[in-house]
């Protein structure tokens, strides 16, 4: 069993949902922090969701946060556990290349 810390950067380039991270099939992942920065001159809303691989990739909402102009925000209020093949998904209400950030992950593999 190996523990690997990962940083996964993201840029939300449209208002469509974006798969930021997929947990490997031989692992469990702990999402410790999702930090986002709004580069726009107006506020945006960011949505955090999880696609559950054990439930036909059903999408579960986790959080939504409004981020003011030129400000950053932590999008998750607590840790998020992803099981094998689960997906972390982010979306904004309007931004095109206006929200960037970083996801901090502890990946625990079973090999």
XYZ file of C-alpha atoms in Angstrom:
111
model
C 0.000 0.000 0.000
C 1.504 3.300 -1.120
C 0.493 6.822 -0.176
C 1.128 9.460 -2.829
C 0.403 13.163 -2.478
C -0.694 14.827 -5.696
C -1.489 18.355 -6.829
C -3.899 18.528 -9.743
C -4.174 21.998 -11.319
C -7.276 22.978 -13.269
C -8.598 25.738 -15.522
C -12.344 25.819 -16.056
C -12.519 26.828 -19.709
C -16.300 26.791 -20.172
C -19.472 26.562 -18.149
C -19.654 22.822 -18.874
C -18.842 20.304 -16.152
C -15.148 19.337 -16.084
C -13.694 16.086 -14.736
C -10.741 17.273 -12.643
C -9.622 13.953 -11.180
C -10.500 10.278 -11.563
C -9.470 7.950 -8.770
C -7.469 4.998 -10.130
C -9.212 1.621 -10.060
C -6.654 0.269 -7.567
C -6.879 3.184 -5.131
C -8.830 5.322 -2.733
C -8.287 9.082 -2.759
C -8.694 11.711 -0.080
C -9.387 15.170 -1.489
C -7.968 17.464 1.156
C -8.402 20.843 -0.479
C -9.899 22.381 -3.604
C -8.615 25.940 -3.960
C -9.970 28.141 -6.765
C -9.122 31.660 -7.955
C -11.522 33.870 -9.904
C -9.592 35.902 -12.506
C -12.721 37.726 -13.671
C -13.981 41.217 -12.782
C -17.303 39.791 -11.554
C -18.333 37.040 -9.166
C -18.690 33.425 -10.309
C -20.243 30.384 -8.673
C -18.271 27.139 -8.574
C -19.942 23.753 -8.136
C -18.216 20.634 -6.784
C -19.677 17.218 -7.580
C -18.713 13.573 -7.300
C -19.550 10.877 -9.858
C -19.969 7.582 -8.010
C -18.526 4.683 -10.011
C -20.379 2.150 -7.843
C -23.700 3.856 -8.715
C -23.537 4.026 -12.538
C -21.593 7.331 -12.287
C -24.546 9.039 -10.620
C -23.581 12.670 -9.925
C -23.800 13.847 -6.313
C -23.524 17.556 -5.453
C -20.974 18.304 -2.741
C -20.642 22.092 -2.585
C -21.212 25.388 -4.332
C -19.408 28.609 -3.536
C -19.574 32.122 -4.893
C -16.136 33.646 -5.498
C -15.868 37.406 -5.795
C -13.821 39.212 -8.439
C -10.068 38.573 -8.152
C -10.542 36.457 -5.032
C -9.797 32.874 -4.083
C -11.863 30.376 -2.105
C -11.624 26.903 -0.655
C -14.425 25.003 -2.376
C -14.726 22.042 0.009
C -15.674 22.375 3.670
C -14.150 19.039 4.652
C -12.299 16.112 3.138
C -13.883 14.191 0.269
C -13.292 10.451 -0.094
C -13.222 8.988 -3.598
C -13.325 5.238 -4.075
C -12.015 3.321 -7.078
C -12.957 5.009 -10.378
C -14.997 7.797 -8.733
C -14.656 11.193 -10.422
C -14.297 14.701 -8.969
C -16.148 17.183 -11.187
C -16.087 21.004 -11.133
C -18.247 23.536 -12.955
C -18.863 27.277 -12.969
C -21.987 29.222 -13.813
C -20.432 31.317 -16.588
C -16.668 31.528 -16.729
C -14.507 30.930 -19.766
C -10.879 30.604 -18.617
C -11.773 32.719 -15.584
C -11.363 30.179 -12.786
C -8.122 28.364 -12.040
C -7.081 26.321 -9.081
C -5.483 23.335 -7.482
C -6.772 20.110 -5.944
C -4.652 18.518 -3.187
C -5.050 14.737 -3.114
C -3.746 11.859 -1.030
C -3.937 8.748 -3.213
C -3.755 5.393 -1.427
C -3.028 2.499 -3.799
C -3.611 -1.160 -2.991
C -0.679 -2.521 -4.998
